[in-house]
Amino acid sequence: MNNRRYPIGLQDFGTIRKGHYVYVDKTAIIYRLVNSAKYAFISRPRRFGKSLLTTTLESYFRGQQELFEGLSISSLEKEWSAYPVLHIDLTGAEYASREDLIKKIDAVLQEYEHEYDIHSDVESLGIRFETIIRTVSRQSGKGVVVLIDEYDKPLLDSIGVPDLHEQFQKVLQGFYSVLKSCDKYLRFAFLTGVSKMGSLSIFSGLNNLQDISMHPAYVELCGITEEEIHAYFNDEISVLAEEQKESVNEIYQELKRRYDGYHFCEDTAGLYNPFSILNALESRKIRNYWFATGTPTYLVSLLKKNHYDLSMLESEVIANGDTLGNISSDTNPIAALFQSGYLTIKRFDKETEMYFLGFPNREVSDGFINFLLPYYSGITEANRDAEIFQMKQDIKNGNIDAFLTRIKAVFAGVSFENEKFVELTYRNMLYLLFHLIGFNPHVEHHTSNGRVDATLETEENVYIFEFKMNKNADMALDQISDKHYADMYLTDRRNIIKVGISFDDKLKNICEWKVL
């Protein structure tokens, strides 16, 4: 067990199987897929196993039966026919111009033209792709398998740059549309991506493209289930529990809080992030790993462009299926947050057909808020940890004046991009700061008497904050009392500390505060 190898950073199925790395068997679902669809697409967040799934399909269609020995599909598949496979991977490149995209696709096509001795003097990427598919099919006498991994990488790179985004759409639409005209030459086509751009409009005409992203039969195709955690990693978790001096059950609960909770379809069990689980077991440390691989800045662009109130993330976010299924360069940020894995389905209301979304787990909520702070405040990534530590100490020690002085200094370093959204800027910064500080934070917390701006709880004190724009701090304190915000703590033995804070939109900062 101590010698088990974890495929961290490995995406090639053959390498994993030949190297005797841990592989969580998804082949029964793969068998169902390849025998029920000809064109299929799945969207999943980054680091969720899409590329591994693609290479597994490649090995299957190449007839590499030996790689599947001992897996579920070995008892299901009886023929093991080999097909020619065209694997197009759009990762591994940055797309800052139309030329970058054309260069990448051209390199892929040249590789297959060389492999199959195809000579072409046409410039059209689509025509060259079509020629390759037809020629390969005729040479082999079999249908061609086309696998396109991360089809949307150029589109995600260009969100926030409308002209470039449109150029990429046109190039990709001309390239991918070949799949329709080559239908009789294809055995199977499979595409992966993070997003579903405009209902996959770049595949216009491909009417039988089956989107399995929210299909209950395929929800476990990527990710790891609770049952798989126990079946594959129980020994490692026992060792981790011993090292952490905790019970096995406590470790399971911590792994669940940290990495579980992804729901890509209503009424289905949660999924664990495979990248984070494998890293935690390999390093024997339960930490945040997903964010270390990078968070796309286009999410920040969408949130800021739409002037999104981050405190809305405090409660369940509501969206319908159409909203969740489409993102574009000027989209509602909720769709992008859902498809990228920052929000997930918490429940579904059948009567209204509405989805209720929230952060899937602690790794995502903590990491996302940490990531956003430098974009919304004067706190840089370099001094973020030190600033947050000092604020935590102030709250823990009951030094509210020092705490608010630090908050005031943060506001002083903010560059306001839009004068119409001064109050929203304050709310967003406070939401991020309070959540990073911790102490059971609640921002924009609803009660039976109204909405409390913020609360923090330490072992000795409960702080209730009320913020007023262009009104004095006494009015803020009066609202706490008049609305009976402290009533929820009537049976609490801790000290209740009421804090009224006044903002001045001309000064763009706190002008006074009072504590009661």
PDB file of C-alpha atoms in Angstrom, residues 217-394:
ATOM      1  CA  ALA A 217     -26.307   8.169 -16.485  1.00  0.00           C
ATOM      2  CA  TYR A 218     -22.915   9.820 -17.004  1.00  0.00           C
ATOM      3  CA  VAL A 219     -22.635  12.072 -13.963  1.00  0.00           C
ATOM      4  CA  GLU A 220     -19.910   9.842 -12.430  1.00  0.00           C
ATOM      5  CA  LEU A 221     -17.822   9.653 -15.608  1.00  0.00           C
ATOM      6  CA  CYS A 222     -15.413  12.252 -14.203  1.00  0.00           C
ATOM      7  CA  GLY A 223     -14.740  12.736 -10.501  1.00  0.00           C
ATOM      8  CA  ILE A 224     -14.674  10.255  -7.618  1.00  0.00           C
ATOM      9  CA  THR A 225     -17.702   9.052  -5.667  1.00  0.00           C
ATOM     10  CA  GLU A 226     -17.992   8.390  -1.942  1.00  0.00           C
ATOM     11  CA  GLU A 227     -18.110   4.651  -2.623  1.00  0.00           C
ATOM     12  CA  GLU A 228     -14.949   4.843  -4.743  1.00  0.00           C
ATOM     13  CA  ILE A 229     -13.095   6.711  -1.988  1.00  0.00           C
ATOM     14  CA  HIS A 230     -13.805   3.838   0.402  1.00  0.00           C
ATOM     15  CA  ALA A 231     -13.161   1.104  -2.168  1.00  0.00           C
ATOM     16  CA  TYR A 232      -9.853   2.416  -3.516  1.00  0.00           C
ATOM     17  CA  PHE A 233      -8.289   4.450  -0.707  1.00  0.00           C
ATOM     18  CA  ASN A 234      -9.423   3.083   2.643  1.00  0.00           C
ATOM     19  CA  ASP A 235      -5.929   1.833   3.566  1.00  0.00           C
ATOM     20  CA  GLU A 236      -4.305   5.193   2.776  1.00  0.00           C
ATOM     21  CA  ILE A 237      -6.937   7.044   4.741  1.00  0.00           C
ATOM     22  CA  SER A 238      -6.297   4.796   7.740  1.00  0.00           C
ATOM     23  CA  VAL A 239      -2.600   5.722   7.570  1.00  0.00           C
ATOM     24  CA  LEU A 240      -3.494   9.410   7.216  1.00  0.00           C
ATOM     25  CA  ALA A 241      -5.746   9.170  10.281  1.00  0.00           C
ATOM     26  CA  GLU A 242      -2.944   7.604  12.298  1.00  0.00           C
ATOM     27  CA  GLU A 243      -0.475  10.312  11.291  1.00  0.00           C
ATOM     28  CA  GLN A 244      -2.979  13.105  12.024  1.00  0.00           C
ATOM     29  CA  LYS A 245      -3.908  11.462  15.330  1.00  0.00           C
ATOM     30  CA  GLU A 246      -7.561  11.457  14.356  1.00  0.00           C
ATOM     31  CA  SER A 247     -10.086   8.714  13.804  1.00  0.00           C
ATOM     32  CA  VAL A 248     -10.678   7.284  10.338  1.00  0.00           C
ATOM     33  CA  ASN A 249     -14.209   8.674  10.434  1.00  0.00           C
ATOM     34  CA  GLU A 250     -12.894  12.173  11.263  1.00  0.00           C
ATOM     35  CA  ILE A 251     -10.529  12.033   8.284  1.00  0.00           C
ATOM     36  CA  TYR A 252     -13.347  10.937   5.988  1.00  0.00           C
ATOM     37  CA  GLN A 253     -15.464  13.820   7.240  1.00  0.00           C
ATOM     38  CA  GLU A 254     -12.640  16.324   6.679  1.00  0.00           C
ATOM     39  CA  LEU A 255     -12.012  15.018   3.145  1.00  0.00           C
ATOM     40  CA  LYS A 256     -15.734  15.350   2.469  1.00  0.00           C
ATOM     41  CA  ARG A 257     -15.894  18.937   3.738  1.00  0.00           C
ATOM     42  CA  ARG A 258     -12.805  19.899   1.799  1.00  0.00           C
ATOM     43  CA  TYR A 259     -13.150  18.118  -1.565  1.00  0.00           C
ATOM     44  CA  ASP A 260     -16.651  16.622  -1.985  1.00  0.00           C
ATOM     45  CA  GLY A 261     -19.936  18.246  -2.974  1.00  0.00           C
ATOM     46  CA  TYR A 262     -19.846  18.612  -6.768  1.00  0.00           C
ATOM     47  CA  HIS A 263     -23.268  17.989  -8.322  1.00  0.00           C
ATOM     48  CA  PHE A 264     -23.569  18.284 -12.095  1.00  0.00           C
ATOM     49  CA  CYS A 265     -27.129  16.968 -12.143  1.00  0.00           C
ATOM     50  CA  GLU A 266     -30.019  17.215  -9.710  1.00  0.00           C
ATOM     51  CA  ASP A 267     -30.776  14.383  -7.301  1.00  0.00           C
ATOM     52  CA  THR A 268     -27.400  12.678  -7.659  1.00  0.00           C
ATOM     53  CA  ALA A 269     -24.669  11.888  -5.139  1.00  0.00           C
ATOM     54  CA  GLY A 270     -21.820  14.321  -4.697  1.00  0.00           C
ATOM     55  CA  LEU A 271     -18.439  13.912  -6.367  1.00  0.00           C
ATOM     56  CA  TYR A 272     -14.939  14.531  -5.061  1.00  0.00           C
ATOM     57  CA  ASN A 273     -12.352  16.495  -7.005  1.00  0.00           C
ATOM     58  CA  PRO A 274      -9.908  13.731  -8.090  1.00  0.00           C
ATOM     59  CA  PHE A 275      -6.895  16.027  -8.344  1.00  0.00           C
ATOM     60  CA  SER A 276      -7.285  17.235  -4.760  1.00  0.00           C
ATOM     61  CA  ILE A 277      -7.970  13.792  -3.302  1.00  0.00           C
ATOM     62  CA  LEU A 278      -4.900  12.260  -4.964  1.00  0.00           C
ATOM     63  CA  ASN A 279      -2.683  15.133  -3.828  1.00  0.00           C
ATOM     64  CA  ALA A 280      -3.962  14.887  -0.258  1.00  0.00           C
ATOM     65  CA  LEU A 281      -3.309  11.147  -0.105  1.00  0.00           C
ATOM     66  CA  GLU A 282       0.099  11.381  -1.779  1.00  0.00           C
ATOM     67  CA  SER A 283       1.326  14.224   0.470  1.00  0.00           C
ATOM     68  CA  ARG A 284      -0.678  13.035   3.492  1.00  0.00           C
ATOM     69  CA  LYS A 285      -1.796  16.604   4.079  1.00  0.00           C
ATOM     70  CA  ILE A 286      -5.369  17.874   3.732  1.00  0.00           C
ATOM     71  CA  ARG A 287      -4.876  21.242   2.086  1.00  0.00           C
ATOM     72  CA  ASN A 288      -6.203  23.269  -0.827  1.00  0.00           C
ATOM     73  CA  TYR A 289      -4.660  21.916  -4.042  1.00  0.00           C
ATOM     74  CA  TRP A 290      -7.061  22.835  -6.837  1.00  0.00           C
ATOM     75  CA  PHE A 291      -6.329  26.561  -6.722  1.00  0.00           C
ATOM     76  CA  ALA A 292      -2.590  26.000  -6.888  1.00  0.00           C
ATOM     77  CA  THR A 293      -3.094  25.002 -10.534  1.00  0.00           C
ATOM     78  CA  GLY A 294      -4.402  28.442 -11.448  1.00  0.00           C
ATOM     79  CA  THR A 295      -7.792  30.157 -11.578  1.00  0.00           C
ATOM     80  CA  PRO A 296      -8.933  31.714 -14.864  1.00  0.00           C
ATOM     81  CA  THR A 297      -8.985  35.501 -14.706  1.00  0.00           C
ATOM     82  CA  TYR A 298     -11.946  35.630 -17.084  1.00  0.00           C
ATOM     83  CA  LEU A 299     -14.150  34.834 -14.080  1.00  0.00           C
ATOM     84  CA  VAL A 300     -13.035  38.047 -12.395  1.00  0.00           C
ATOM     85  CA  SER A 301     -13.678  39.944 -15.633  1.00  0.00           C
ATOM     86  CA  LEU A 302     -17.225  38.606 -15.822  1.00  0.00           C
ATOM     87  CA  LEU A 303     -17.977  39.341 -12.167  1.00  0.00           C
ATOM     88  CA  LYS A 304     -16.691  42.902 -12.358  1.00  0.00           C
ATOM     89  CA  LYS A 305     -18.185  43.622 -15.761  1.00  0.00           C
ATOM     90  CA  ASN A 306     -21.610  42.573 -14.480  1.00  0.00           C
ATOM     91  CA  HIS A 307     -21.117  44.437 -11.182  1.00  0.00           C
ATOM     92  CA  TYR A 308     -21.991  41.254  -9.366  1.00  0.00           C
ATOM     93  CA  ASP A 309     -22.747  41.510  -5.661  1.00  0.00           C
ATOM     94  CA  LEU A 310     -20.497  38.847  -4.120  1.00  0.00           C
ATOM     95  CA  SER A 311     -22.648  38.696  -0.991  1.00  0.00           C
ATOM     96  CA  MET A 312     -25.228  36.930  -3.191  1.00  0.00           C
ATOM     97  CA  LEU A 313     -22.933  33.903  -2.927  1.00  0.00           C
ATOM     98  CA  GLU A 314     -23.657  33.823   0.807  1.00  0.00           C
ATOM     99  CA  SER A 315     -27.067  32.269   0.192  1.00  0.00           C
ATOM    100  CA  GLU A 316     -28.272  29.938  -2.534  1.00  0.00           C
ATOM    101  CA  VAL A 317     -27.899  31.350  -6.048  1.00  0.00           C
ATOM    102  CA  ILE A 318     -30.923  30.673  -8.247  1.00  0.00           C
ATOM    103  CA  ALA A 319     -30.729  29.916 -11.983  1.00  0.00           C
ATOM    104  CA  ASN A 320     -32.662  27.970 -14.595  1.00  0.00           C
ATOM    105  CA  GLY A 321     -31.263  25.297 -16.871  1.00  0.00           C
ATOM    106  CA  ASP A 322     -30.901  27.614 -19.861  1.00  0.00           C
ATOM    107  CA  THR A 323     -28.767  30.007 -17.815  1.00  0.00           C
ATOM    108  CA  LEU A 324     -26.484  27.244 -16.569  1.00  0.00           C
ATOM    109  CA  GLY A 325     -26.039  25.775 -20.023  1.00  0.00           C
ATOM    110  CA  ASN A 326     -24.710  28.832 -21.828  1.00  0.00           C
ATOM    111  CA  ILE A 327     -21.759  31.135 -21.404  1.00  0.00           C
ATOM    112  CA  SER A 328     -20.315  33.660 -23.822  1.00  0.00           C
ATOM    113  CA  SER A 329     -18.064  36.701 -23.737  1.00  0.00           C
ATOM    114  CA  ASP A 330     -20.778  38.847 -22.147  1.00  0.00           C
ATOM    115  CA  THR A 331     -22.626  36.220 -20.156  1.00  0.00           C
ATOM    116  CA  ASN A 332     -24.211  36.122 -16.752  1.00  0.00           C
ATOM    117  CA  PRO A 333     -21.291  35.146 -14.483  1.00  0.00           C
ATOM    118  CA  ILE A 334     -23.391  32.470 -12.742  1.00  0.00           C
ATOM    119  CA  ALA A 335     -23.155  30.149 -15.757  1.00  0.00           C
ATOM    120  CA  ALA A 336     -19.377  30.562 -15.877  1.00  0.00           C
ATOM    121  CA  LEU A 337     -19.032  29.948 -12.136  1.00  0.00           C
ATOM    122  CA  PHE A 338     -21.149  26.795 -12.403  1.00  0.00           C
ATOM    123  CA  GLN A 339     -19.435  25.320 -15.440  1.00  0.00           C
ATOM    124  CA  SER A 340     -15.995  26.140 -14.044  1.00  0.00           C
ATOM    125  CA  GLY A 341     -16.760  24.332 -10.785  1.00  0.00           C
ATOM    126  CA  TYR A 342     -16.946  27.298  -8.405  1.00  0.00           C
ATOM    127  CA  LEU A 343     -20.678  26.836  -7.893  1.00  0.00           C
ATOM    128  CA  THR A 344     -22.547  23.547  -7.943  1.00  0.00           C
ATOM    129  CA  ILE A 345     -26.116  22.299  -7.724  1.00  0.00           C
ATOM    130  CA  LYS A 346     -27.359  22.150  -4.153  1.00  0.00           C
ATOM    131  CA  ARG A 347     -31.000  21.359  -4.921  1.00  0.00           C
ATOM    132  CA  PHE A 348     -33.577  21.519  -7.695  1.00  0.00           C
ATOM    133  CA  ASP A 349     -37.169  22.740  -7.515  1.00  0.00           C
ATOM    134  CA  LYS A 350     -39.251  20.652  -9.915  1.00  0.00           C
ATOM    135  CA  GLU A 351     -42.250  22.986  -9.857  1.00  0.00           C
ATOM    136  CA  THR A 352     -40.342  26.073 -10.994  1.00  0.00           C
ATOM    137  CA  GLU A 353     -37.538  24.124 -12.701  1.00  0.00           C
ATOM    138  CA  MET A 354     -35.003  26.246 -10.882  1.00  0.00           C
ATOM    139  CA  TYR A 355     -31.566  25.195  -9.693  1.00  0.00           C
ATOM    140  CA  PHE A 356     -30.196  26.407  -6.358  1.00  0.00           C
ATOM    141  CA  LEU A 357     -26.423  26.744  -6.378  1.00  0.00           C
ATOM    142  CA  GLY A 358     -23.651  27.197  -3.848  1.00  0.00           C
ATOM    143  CA  PHE A 359     -19.964  26.527  -3.262  1.00  0.00           C
ATOM    144  CA  PRO A 360     -19.333  22.764  -3.459  1.00  0.00           C
ATOM    145  CA  ASN A 361     -16.856  22.579  -0.599  1.00  0.00           C
ATOM    146  CA  ARG A 362     -14.409  24.394   1.623  1.00  0.00           C
ATOM    147  CA  GLU A 363     -11.506  24.128  -0.820  1.00  0.00           C
ATOM    148  CA  VAL A 364     -13.456  26.048  -3.428  1.00  0.00           C
ATOM    149  CA  SER A 365     -15.007  28.666  -1.143  1.00  0.00           C
ATOM    150  CA  ASP A 366     -11.755  29.480   0.670  1.00  0.00           C
ATOM    151  CA  GLY A 367      -9.649  29.402  -2.476  1.00  0.00           C
ATOM    152  CA  PHE A 368     -12.025  31.481  -4.556  1.00  0.00           C
ATOM    153  CA  ILE A 369     -12.335  34.219  -1.948  1.00  0.00           C
ATOM    154  CA  ASN A 370      -8.556  34.298  -1.491  1.00  0.00           C
ATOM    155  CA  PHE A 371      -8.149  34.578  -5.233  1.00  0.00           C
ATOM    156  CA  LEU A 372     -10.662  37.419  -5.597  1.00  0.00           C
ATOM    157  CA  LEU A 373      -9.409  39.672  -2.800  1.00  0.00           C
ATOM    158  CA  PRO A 374      -6.511  41.350  -4.670  1.00  0.00           C
ATOM    159  CA  TYR A 375      -8.872  42.197  -7.552  1.00  0.00           C
ATOM    160  CA  TYR A 376     -11.370  43.929  -5.264  1.00  0.00           C
ATOM    161  CA  SER A 377      -9.186  45.611  -2.651  1.00  0.00           C
ATOM    162  CA  GLY A 378      -5.936  47.407  -2.026  1.00  0.00           C
ATOM    163  CA  ILE A 379      -4.506  44.232  -0.516  1.00  0.00           C
ATOM    164  CA  THR A 380      -2.008  42.623  -2.842  1.00  0.00           C
ATOM    165  CA  GLU A 381      -1.331  38.917  -3.087  1.00  0.00           C
ATOM    166  CA  ALA A 382       2.079  39.534  -1.515  1.00  0.00           C
ATOM    167  CA  ASN A 383       0.746  41.129   1.687  1.00  0.00           C
ATOM    168  CA  ARG A 384      -2.654  39.388   1.848  1.00  0.00           C
ATOM    169  CA  ASP A 385      -1.723  36.723   4.375  1.00  0.00           C
ATOM    170  CA  ALA A 386      -0.061  39.190   6.745  1.00  0.00           C
ATOM    171  CA  GLU A 387      -3.017  41.602   6.591  1.00  0.00           C
ATOM    172  CA  ILE A 388      -5.566  38.873   7.208  1.00  0.00           C
ATOM    173  CA  PHE A 389      -3.508  37.488  10.099  1.00  0.00           C
ATOM    174  CA  GLN A 390      -3.408  40.897  11.801  1.00  0.00           C
ATOM    175  CA  MET A 391      -7.157  41.357  11.346  1.00  0.00           C
ATOM    176  CA  LYS A 392      -7.779  37.923  12.847  1.00  0.00           C
ATOM    177  CA  GLN A 393      -5.662  38.842  15.858  1.00  0.00           C
ATOM    178  CA  ASP A 394      -7.548  42.107  16.327  1.00  0.00           C
TER     179      ASP A 394
END
